[in-house]
């Protein structure tokens, strides 16, 4: 028995922020942002919207797509770098918002690799037999933890949510997974304050310590390396080769990271799903949103072998190789 995706949905806030809008806020230019990152637009949630709101919308679409009701869900896993609170888990808030009254719920913190970690966890619960229907959500309102005075980061991130329902399937499903971490790089990409190490106080606010900080160059080099490594590992673990993979759906951080990695892998760009020009980096939401778009526009079909690849803060990385069920 395998675990497969039997429903998928995504939900994006309406408000669009363009590179030209950002030119009015910080010292940047459309040319710099599009050349260095590939991003042109990103979405921004309204001020009264949080990650559980976007996540609940995406979750309902995925559950409907699976022809299930919220009561059929046994477990909710939520991956987010911008959860509603430190606690309670945003997964529990989504559980209440969608009325999944029979579900256990918890959050997974693996930053931009969060969706891969959550999908891998769900796969193991299903294969192990404890749960049948698991909702996996990646949801971000990064605009609320972005420093809109810092041009190094504010041009990169966007808001949005994607969700899948996994269940036991006879054919297809998750073939192999790879996860990794290296906490020695934890300072390279972080939201420093608000936890027990650097609790919120006047100084943490004054020094803007409640916003994302990133050493872009180091993270860039790390990302290219782990992208290549874990892609090779996950196909090897499945006893397949990269030619067998119909589409790669990478975390949408920077077009130059993706191009450098697929060049090393000698993988054709036309089989890589990209949407970062429209949405920027949506951390844990970027992979499920791109997956849903490629499915809805007809690129991904039943039987296709799909590789999901993520990397990000922690440092963390991971990949899933799946045979598409829908
Ligand atoms: O999602 C989790 C994983 N995240 C990532 O994978 C992101 C990884 N990193 C990156 O994508 C890239 O490193 C960035 C897009 C963040 C930065 O690109 P870069 O080519 O590495 O630029 P840089 O940091 O080396 O900066 C080059 C120059 C600097 O100026 P000087 O020091 O050369 O005079 C920056 O100050 O570009 C400047 N700069 C900007 N200029 C205009 C940095 N941000 C901007 C900006 N507009 N928004």
mmCIF file of C-alpha atoms in Angstrom, residues 4-318:
data_model
loop_
_atom_site.group_PDB
_atom_site.id
_atom_site.type_symbol
_atom_site.label_atom_id
_atom_site.label_comp_id
_atom_site.label_asym_id
_atom_site.label_seq_id
_atom_site.Cartn_x
_atom_site.Cartn_y
_atom_site.Cartn_z
ATOM 1 C CA UNK A 4 -1.187 9.156 -2.765
ATOM 2 C CA UNK A 5 -2.586 12.630 -3.349
ATOM 3 C CA UNK A 6 -6.342 12.300 -3.935
ATOM 4 C CA UNK A 7 -7.240 16.018 -3.764
ATOM 5 C CA UNK A 8 -5.467 19.339 -4.162
ATOM 6 C CA UNK A 9 -6.319 23.043 -3.864
ATOM 7 C CA UNK A 10 -4.702 26.425 -3.489
ATOM 8 C CA UNK A 11 -5.841 29.852 -2.420
ATOM 9 C CA UNK A 12 -4.177 33.193 -3.103
ATOM 10 C CA UNK A 13 -5.026 36.610 -1.685
ATOM 11 C CA UNK A 14 -6.229 39.074 -4.358
ATOM 12 C CA UNK A 15 -3.880 41.997 -3.723
ATOM 13 C CA UNK A 16 -0.900 42.055 -6.134
ATOM 14 C CA UNK A 17 2.354 43.869 -5.319
ATOM 15 C CA UNK A 18 4.566 44.473 -8.378
ATOM 16 C CA UNK A 19 8.278 45.239 -8.567
ATOM 17 C CA UNK A 20 7.285 48.776 -9.561
ATOM 18 C CA UNK A 21 5.249 49.098 -6.355
ATOM 19 C CA UNK A 22 8.383 48.107 -4.402
ATOM 20 C CA UNK A 23 10.453 50.770 -6.192
ATOM 21 C CA UNK A 24 8.302 53.293 -4.314
ATOM 22 C CA UNK A 25 9.004 51.693 -0.917
ATOM 23 C CA UNK A 26 12.740 50.785 -0.916
ATOM 24 C CA UNK A 27 15.834 51.587 -2.965
ATOM 25 C CA UNK A 28 15.382 48.907 -5.627
ATOM 26 C CA UNK A 29 14.410 48.533 -9.262
ATOM 27 C CA UNK A 30 12.305 46.211 -11.370
ATOM 28 C CA UNK A 31 15.479 45.339 -13.336
ATOM 29 C CA UNK A 32 17.410 44.282 -10.212
ATOM 30 C CA UNK A 33 14.584 42.173 -8.813
ATOM 31 C CA UNK A 34 13.679 40.414 -12.049
ATOM 32 C CA UNK A 35 17.287 39.788 -13.133
ATOM 33 C CA UNK A 36 18.532 38.589 -9.720
ATOM 34 C CA UNK A 37 15.464 36.621 -8.663
ATOM 35 C CA UNK A 38 13.020 36.090 -11.572
ATOM 36 C CA UNK A 39 10.218 37.613 -9.482
ATOM 37 C CA UNK A 40 7.865 40.248 -10.940
ATOM 38 C CA UNK A 41 4.821 40.072 -8.663
ATOM 39 C CA UNK A 42 3.802 38.667 -5.311
ATOM 40 C CA UNK A 43 0.498 38.521 -3.395
ATOM 41 C CA UNK A 44 -0.153 40.301 -0.112
ATOM 42 C CA UNK A 45 -2.892 39.317 2.316
ATOM 43 C CA UNK A 46 -5.144 41.933 3.914
ATOM 44 C CA UNK A 47 -4.137 43.146 7.384
ATOM 45 C CA UNK A 48 -6.884 41.105 9.082
ATOM 46 C CA UNK A 49 -5.843 37.842 7.365
ATOM 47 C CA UNK A 50 -3.525 35.247 8.900
ATOM 48 C CA UNK A 51 -2.032 31.930 7.762
ATOM 49 C CA UNK A 52 -4.913 29.841 9.113
ATOM 50 C CA UNK A 53 -7.357 31.876 6.976
ATOM 51 C CA UNK A 54 -5.525 31.181 3.710
ATOM 52 C CA UNK A 55 -4.755 27.615 4.810
ATOM 53 C CA UNK A 56 -8.413 26.875 5.641
ATOM 54 C CA UNK A 57 -9.525 28.094 2.189
ATOM 55 C CA UNK A 58 -6.940 25.934 0.409
ATOM 56 C CA UNK A 59 -7.836 22.994 2.682
ATOM 57 C CA UNK A 60 -11.549 23.173 1.826
ATOM 58 C CA UNK A 61 -10.737 23.165 -1.903
ATOM 59 C CA UNK A 62 -8.464 20.126 -1.499
ATOM 60 C CA UNK A 63 -11.047 18.219 0.568
ATOM 61 C CA UNK A 64 -13.780 18.969 -2.003
ATOM 62 C CA UNK A 65 -11.433 17.898 -4.798
ATOM 63 C CA UNK A 66 -10.934 14.586 -2.961
ATOM 64 C CA UNK A 67 -14.729 14.131 -2.773
ATOM 65 C CA UNK A 68 -14.500 14.021 1.008
ATOM 66 C CA UNK A 69 -16.051 16.025 3.889
ATOM 67 C CA UNK A 70 -14.006 17.722 6.625
ATOM 68 C CA UNK A 71 -15.249 14.997 9.033
ATOM 69 C CA UNK A 72 -13.392 12.380 6.943
ATOM 70 C CA UNK A 73 -9.996 13.921 7.753
ATOM 71 C CA UNK A 74 -8.029 11.999 10.417
ATOM 72 C CA UNK A 75 -4.991 14.264 10.718
ATOM 73 C CA UNK A 76 -4.067 17.818 9.720
ATOM 74 C CA UNK A 77 -0.406 18.758 9.205
ATOM 75 C CA UNK A 78 0.344 22.434 8.708
ATOM 76 C CA UNK A 79 3.697 23.702 7.452
ATOM 77 C CA UNK A 80 4.356 27.423 7.812
ATOM 78 C CA UNK A 81 7.126 29.937 8.460
ATOM 79 C CA UNK A 82 4.473 32.485 9.429
ATOM 80 C CA UNK A 83 2.089 30.571 11.725
ATOM 81 C CA UNK A 84 -0.720 32.419 13.519
ATOM 82 C CA UNK A 85 1.089 32.027 16.886
ATOM 83 C CA UNK A 86 4.052 30.227 18.470
ATOM 84 C CA UNK A 87 1.288 28.207 20.082
ATOM 85 C CA UNK A 88 -1.366 26.921 19.704
ATOM 86 C CA UNK A 89 -0.610 25.116 16.466
ATOM 87 C CA UNK A 90 -2.087 26.752 13.384
ATOM 88 C CA UNK A 91 -3.148 23.238 12.327
ATOM 89 C CA UNK A 92 -5.606 23.254 15.269
ATOM 90 C CA UNK A 93 -7.019 26.614 14.194
ATOM 91 C CA UNK A 94 -7.518 25.251 10.671
ATOM 92 C CA UNK A 95 -9.137 22.147 12.192
ATOM 93 C CA UNK A 96 -11.718 24.386 13.839
ATOM 94 C CA UNK A 97 -12.206 26.706 10.836
ATOM 95 C CA UNK A 98 -12.975 23.832 8.454
ATOM 96 C CA UNK A 99 -14.923 21.715 10.977
ATOM 97 C CA UNK A 100 -12.644 18.660 10.790
ATOM 98 C CA UNK A 101 -13.985 17.412 14.088
ATOM 99 C CA UNK A 102 -12.407 13.943 13.858
ATOM 100 C CA UNK A 103 -8.883 15.148 13.089
ATOM 101 C CA UNK A 104 -5.731 15.318 15.182
ATOM 102 C CA UNK A 105 -3.664 18.364 14.226
ATOM 103 C CA UNK A 106 -0.130 19.639 14.593
ATOM 104 C CA UNK A 107 2.341 22.007 12.936
ATOM 105 C CA UNK A 108 5.599 21.088 11.272
ATOM 106 C CA UNK A 109 8.378 23.653 11.345
ATOM 107 C CA UNK A 110 10.838 23.133 8.525
ATOM 108 C CA UNK A 111 10.529 26.589 6.926
ATOM 109 C CA UNK A 112 10.595 26.425 3.111
ATOM 110 C CA UNK A 113 11.063 22.634 3.240
ATOM 111 C CA UNK A 114 7.962 22.378 5.443
ATOM 112 C CA UNK A 115 5.635 20.961 2.810
ATOM 113 C CA UNK A 116 8.132 18.179 1.956
ATOM 114 C CA UNK A 117 8.563 17.327 5.648
ATOM 115 C CA UNK A 118 4.777 17.312 6.170
ATOM 116 C CA UNK A 119 4.066 15.203 3.092
ATOM 117 C CA UNK A 120 6.740 12.699 4.145
ATOM 118 C CA UNK A 121 5.251 12.529 7.658
ATOM 119 C CA UNK A 122 1.742 12.023 6.259
ATOM 120 C CA UNK A 123 3.018 9.278 3.958
ATOM 121 C CA UNK A 124 4.464 7.404 6.923
ATOM 122 C CA UNK A 125 1.270 7.683 8.996
ATOM 123 C CA UNK A 126 -0.736 6.256 6.106
ATOM 124 C CA UNK A 127 1.694 3.475 5.224
ATOM 125 C CA UNK A 128 1.978 2.632 8.930
ATOM 126 C CA UNK A 129 -1.810 2.328 9.073
ATOM 127 C CA UNK A 130 -2.600 4.784 11.874
ATOM 128 C CA UNK A 131 -4.536 7.240 9.675
ATOM 129 C CA UNK A 132 -6.411 7.017 6.376
ATOM 130 C CA UNK A 133 -7.079 10.583 5.178
ATOM 131 C CA UNK A 134 -4.506 13.261 5.964
ATOM 132 C CA UNK A 135 -4.725 16.926 5.057
ATOM 133 C CA UNK A 136 -1.333 18.561 4.424
ATOM 134 C CA UNK A 137 -1.356 22.354 4.215
ATOM 135 C CA UNK A 138 1.397 24.841 3.380
ATOM 136 C CA UNK A 139 0.248 28.355 4.230
ATOM 137 C CA UNK A 140 2.073 31.663 4.531
ATOM 138 C CA UNK A 141 1.348 35.278 5.339
ATOM 139 C CA UNK A 142 5.017 36.213 5.117
ATOM 140 C CA UNK A 143 4.124 39.847 4.444
ATOM 141 C CA UNK A 144 3.531 40.170 8.210
ATOM 142 C CA UNK A 145 7.045 38.989 9.132
ATOM 143 C CA UNK A 146 8.800 40.804 6.290
ATOM 144 C CA UNK A 147 10.767 43.971 6.979
ATOM 145 C CA UNK A 148 9.359 46.398 4.426
ATOM 146 C CA UNK A 149 12.395 48.657 5.023
ATOM 147 C CA UNK A 150 14.923 45.934 4.087
ATOM 148 C CA UNK A 151 15.450 45.673 0.324
ATOM 149 C CA UNK A 152 17.501 42.488 0.797
ATOM 150 C CA UNK A 153 14.405 40.547 1.812
ATOM 151 C CA UNK A 154 11.173 42.465 1.159
ATOM 152 C CA UNK A 155 11.375 41.969 -2.605
ATOM 153 C CA UNK A 156 11.486 38.183 -2.269
ATOM 154 C CA UNK A 157 8.479 36.942 -0.344
ATOM 155 C CA UNK A 158 4.758 36.510 -0.974
ATOM 156 C CA UNK A 159 1.568 35.198 0.645
ATOM 157 C CA UNK A 160 -0.520 32.188 -0.367
ATOM 158 C CA UNK A 161 -1.586 28.663 0.550
ATOM 159 C CA UNK A 162 -1.778 25.202 -0.979
ATOM 160 C CA UNK A 163 -3.171 21.944 0.393
ATOM 161 C CA UNK A 164 -3.411 18.271 -0.512
ATOM 162 C CA UNK A 165 -5.330 15.304 0.858
ATOM 163 C CA UNK A 166 -3.369 12.064 1.056
ATOM 164 C CA UNK A 167 -5.006 8.685 1.366
ATOM 165 C CA UNK A 168 -4.123 5.044 0.766
ATOM 166 C CA UNK A 169 -4.023 4.230 -2.936
ATOM 167 C CA UNK A 170 -3.563 0.990 -4.882
ATOM 168 C CA UNK A 171 -1.363 2.453 -7.635
ATOM 169 C CA UNK A 172 0.942 5.444 -7.803
ATOM 170 C CA UNK A 173 1.500 7.657 -4.763
ATOM 171 C CA UNK A 174 4.665 8.523 -2.855
ATOM 172 C CA UNK A 175 7.513 6.381 -4.209
ATOM 173 C CA UNK A 176 10.462 7.713 -2.205
ATOM 174 C CA UNK A 177 11.436 10.592 0.081
ATOM 175 C CA UNK A 178 14.619 12.220 1.349
ATOM 176 C CA UNK A 179 14.904 14.695 4.242
ATOM 177 C CA UNK A 180 17.942 16.457 5.679
ATOM 178 C CA UNK A 181 19.043 19.152 8.100
ATOM 179 C CA UNK A 182 22.114 21.102 9.211
ATOM 180 C CA UNK A 183 21.429 23.308 12.215
ATOM 181 C CA UNK A 184 24.939 24.762 12.124
ATOM 182 C CA UNK A 185 23.484 27.082 9.462
ATOM 183 C CA UNK A 186 20.514 28.129 11.572
ATOM 184 C CA UNK A 187 21.674 31.771 11.697
ATOM 185 C CA UNK A 188 21.749 32.148 7.915
ATOM 186 C CA UNK A 189 17.995 32.487 7.597
ATOM 187 C CA UNK A 190 15.916 33.238 10.650
ATOM 188 C CA UNK A 191 13.271 35.260 12.388
ATOM 189 C CA UNK A 192 15.428 36.052 15.432
ATOM 190 C CA UNK A 193 13.083 37.349 18.147
ATOM 191 C CA UNK A 194 9.796 36.388 19.749
ATOM 192 C CA UNK A 195 10.875 32.955 21.002
ATOM 193 C CA UNK A 196 12.562 31.892 24.252
ATOM 194 C CA UNK A 197 16.053 32.827 23.038
ATOM 195 C CA UNK A 198 15.247 36.439 22.295
ATOM 196 C CA UNK A 199 11.867 37.205 23.841
ATOM 197 C CA UNK A 200 9.918 40.211 22.633
ATOM 198 C CA UNK A 201 10.782 43.487 24.327
ATOM 199 C CA UNK A 202 11.217 47.136 23.450
ATOM 200 C CA UNK A 203 14.711 46.529 21.989
ATOM 201 C CA UNK A 204 13.720 43.585 19.813
ATOM 202 C CA UNK A 205 11.015 45.759 18.292
ATOM 203 C CA UNK A 206 13.282 48.797 17.920
ATOM 204 C CA UNK A 207 16.013 46.677 16.292
ATOM 205 C CA UNK A 208 13.527 45.058 13.909
ATOM 206 C CA UNK A 209 14.320 41.561 15.234
ATOM 207 C CA UNK A 210 10.788 40.282 14.559
ATOM 208 C CA UNK A 211 11.365 40.159 10.814
ATOM 209 C CA UNK A 212 13.049 37.665 8.468
ATOM 210 C CA UNK A 213 16.849 38.039 8.245
ATOM 211 C CA UNK A 214 18.825 36.234 5.575
ATOM 212 C CA UNK A 215 22.436 35.900 4.437
ATOM 213 C CA UNK A 216 21.345 35.613 0.821
ATOM 214 C CA UNK A 217 24.639 34.547 -0.737
ATOM 215 C CA UNK A 218 25.320 31.675 1.654
ATOM 216 C CA UNK A 219 21.749 30.432 1.441
ATOM 217 C CA UNK A 220 21.980 30.605 -2.357
ATOM 218 C CA UNK A 221 25.075 28.354 -2.484
ATOM 219 C CA UNK A 222 23.582 25.923 0.038
ATOM 220 C CA UNK A 223 20.328 25.756 -1.965
ATOM 221 C CA UNK A 224 21.993 24.870 -5.274
ATOM 222 C CA UNK A 225 24.040 22.127 -3.613
ATOM 223 C CA UNK A 226 21.211 20.438 -1.678
ATOM 224 C CA UNK A 227 18.819 20.729 -4.638
ATOM 225 C CA UNK A 228 21.259 18.673 -6.718
ATOM 226 C CA UNK A 229 22.110 16.216 -3.908
ATOM 227 C CA UNK A 230 18.617 15.366 -2.735
ATOM 228 C CA UNK A 231 17.227 15.115 -6.272
ATOM 229 C CA UNK A 232 19.849 12.488 -7.087
ATOM 230 C CA UNK A 233 19.249 10.675 -3.783
ATOM 231 C CA UNK A 234 15.467 10.472 -4.084
ATOM 232 C CA UNK A 235 15.557 8.980 -7.608
ATOM 233 C CA UNK A 236 18.256 6.517 -6.557
ATOM 234 C CA UNK A 237 16.183 5.470 -3.551
ATOM 235 C CA UNK A 238 13.297 4.773 -5.964
ATOM 236 C CA UNK A 239 15.591 2.759 -8.250
ATOM 237 C CA UNK A 240 14.858 5.183 -11.066
ATOM 238 C CA UNK A 241 16.860 7.749 -13.022
ATOM 239 C CA UNK A 242 16.232 11.448 -13.565
ATOM 240 C CA UNK A 243 15.037 10.752 -17.138
ATOM 241 C CA UNK A 244 12.057 8.929 -15.589
ATOM 242 C CA UNK A 245 10.944 12.128 -13.830
ATOM 243 C CA UNK A 246 8.284 13.954 -15.898
ATOM 244 C CA UNK A 247 8.290 17.196 -13.880
ATOM 245 C CA UNK A 248 10.340 18.777 -11.108
ATOM 246 C CA UNK A 249 8.432 21.147 -8.827
ATOM 247 C CA UNK A 250 11.037 23.042 -6.827
ATOM 248 C CA UNK A 251 10.669 25.494 -3.988
ATOM 249 C CA UNK A 252 10.279 28.824 -5.789
ATOM 250 C CA UNK A 253 13.023 30.878 -4.110
ATOM 251 C CA UNK A 254 15.049 32.266 -6.998
ATOM 252 C CA UNK A 255 15.163 31.421 -10.709
ATOM 253 C CA UNK A 256 18.980 31.493 -10.599
ATOM 254 C CA UNK A 257 19.044 28.781 -7.903
ATOM 255 C CA UNK A 258 16.727 26.593 -9.973
ATOM 256 C CA UNK A 259 18.656 27.208 -13.206
ATOM 257 C CA UNK A 260 22.027 26.476 -11.572
ATOM 258 C CA UNK A 261 20.718 23.239 -10.026
ATOM 259 C CA UNK A 262 18.997 21.870 -13.151
ATOM 260 C CA UNK A 263 22.095 22.735 -15.215
ATOM 261 C CA UNK A 264 24.174 20.571 -12.880
ATOM 262 C CA UNK A 265 21.536 17.845 -13.149
ATOM 263 C CA UNK A 266 21.256 18.279 -16.958
ATOM 264 C CA UNK A 267 17.465 18.373 -16.536
ATOM 265 C CA UNK A 268 15.397 20.275 -19.168
ATOM 266 C CA UNK A 269 13.914 23.556 -17.960
ATOM 267 C CA UNK A 270 10.641 22.988 -19.862
ATOM 268 C CA UNK A 271 9.923 20.138 -17.432
ATOM 269 C CA UNK A 272 10.439 22.330 -14.365
ATOM 270 C CA UNK A 273 7.277 23.962 -12.967
ATOM 271 C CA UNK A 274 7.892 27.656 -12.296
ATOM 272 C CA UNK A 275 5.544 30.315 -10.947
ATOM 273 C CA UNK A 276 7.878 32.497 -8.888
ATOM 274 C CA UNK A 277 7.501 35.352 -11.388
ATOM 275 C CA UNK A 278 3.851 35.708 -10.257
ATOM 276 C CA UNK A 279 4.093 34.847 -6.563
ATOM 277 C CA UNK A 280 7.683 35.199 -5.310
ATOM 278 C CA UNK A 281 8.902 32.938 -2.525
ATOM 279 C CA UNK A 282 5.924 31.621 -0.532
ATOM 280 C CA UNK A 283 8.069 29.374 1.692
ATOM 281 C CA UNK A 284 6.057 26.271 2.725
ATOM 282 C CA UNK A 285 3.222 27.203 0.330
ATOM 283 C CA UNK A 286 5.237 27.506 -2.862
ATOM 284 C CA UNK A 287 5.443 23.797 -3.762
ATOM 285 C CA UNK A 288 1.729 22.902 -3.278
ATOM 286 C CA UNK A 289 0.622 26.063 -5.119
ATOM 287 C CA UNK A 290 2.920 25.272 -8.088
ATOM 288 C CA UNK A 291 1.799 21.624 -8.022
ATOM 289 C CA UNK A 292 -1.855 22.645 -8.130
ATOM 290 C CA UNK A 293 -1.287 25.084 -11.007
ATOM 291 C CA UNK A 294 0.571 22.498 -13.094
ATOM 292 C CA UNK A 295 -2.228 19.985 -12.461
ATOM 293 C CA UNK A 296 -5.025 22.479 -13.270
ATOM 294 C CA UNK A 297 -3.406 23.671 -16.507
ATOM 295 C CA UNK A 298 -3.138 20.071 -17.711
ATOM 296 C CA UNK A 299 0.635 19.636 -17.572
ATOM 297 C CA UNK A 300 0.521 16.974 -14.869
ATOM 298 C CA UNK A 301 -1.542 13.878 -15.528
ATOM 299 C CA UNK A 302 -2.235 10.529 -13.872
ATOM 300 C CA UNK A 303 0.822 8.294 -14.014
ATOM 301 C CA UNK A 304 3.343 11.134 -14.313
ATOM 302 C CA UNK A 305 6.357 10.929 -12.034
ATOM 303 C CA UNK A 306 6.721 14.190 -10.164
ATOM 304 C CA UNK A 307 9.645 15.339 -8.064
ATOM 305 C CA UNK A 308 9.061 17.911 -5.305
ATOM 306 C CA UNK A 309 12.274 19.558 -4.019
ATOM 307 C CA UNK A 310 12.559 21.986 -1.097
ATOM 308 C CA UNK A 311 15.308 23.805 0.818
ATOM 309 C CA UNK A 312 15.361 26.551 3.391
ATOM 310 C CA UNK A 313 15.875 27.701 6.949
ATOM 311 C CA UNK A 314 17.032 25.247 9.569
ATOM 312 C CA UNK A 315 18.908 24.600 7.410
ATOM 313 C CA UNK A 316 16.598 21.953 5.968
ATOM 314 C CA UNK A 317 16.114 20.231 2.639
ATOM 315 C CA UNK A 318 14.129 17.374 1.177
#
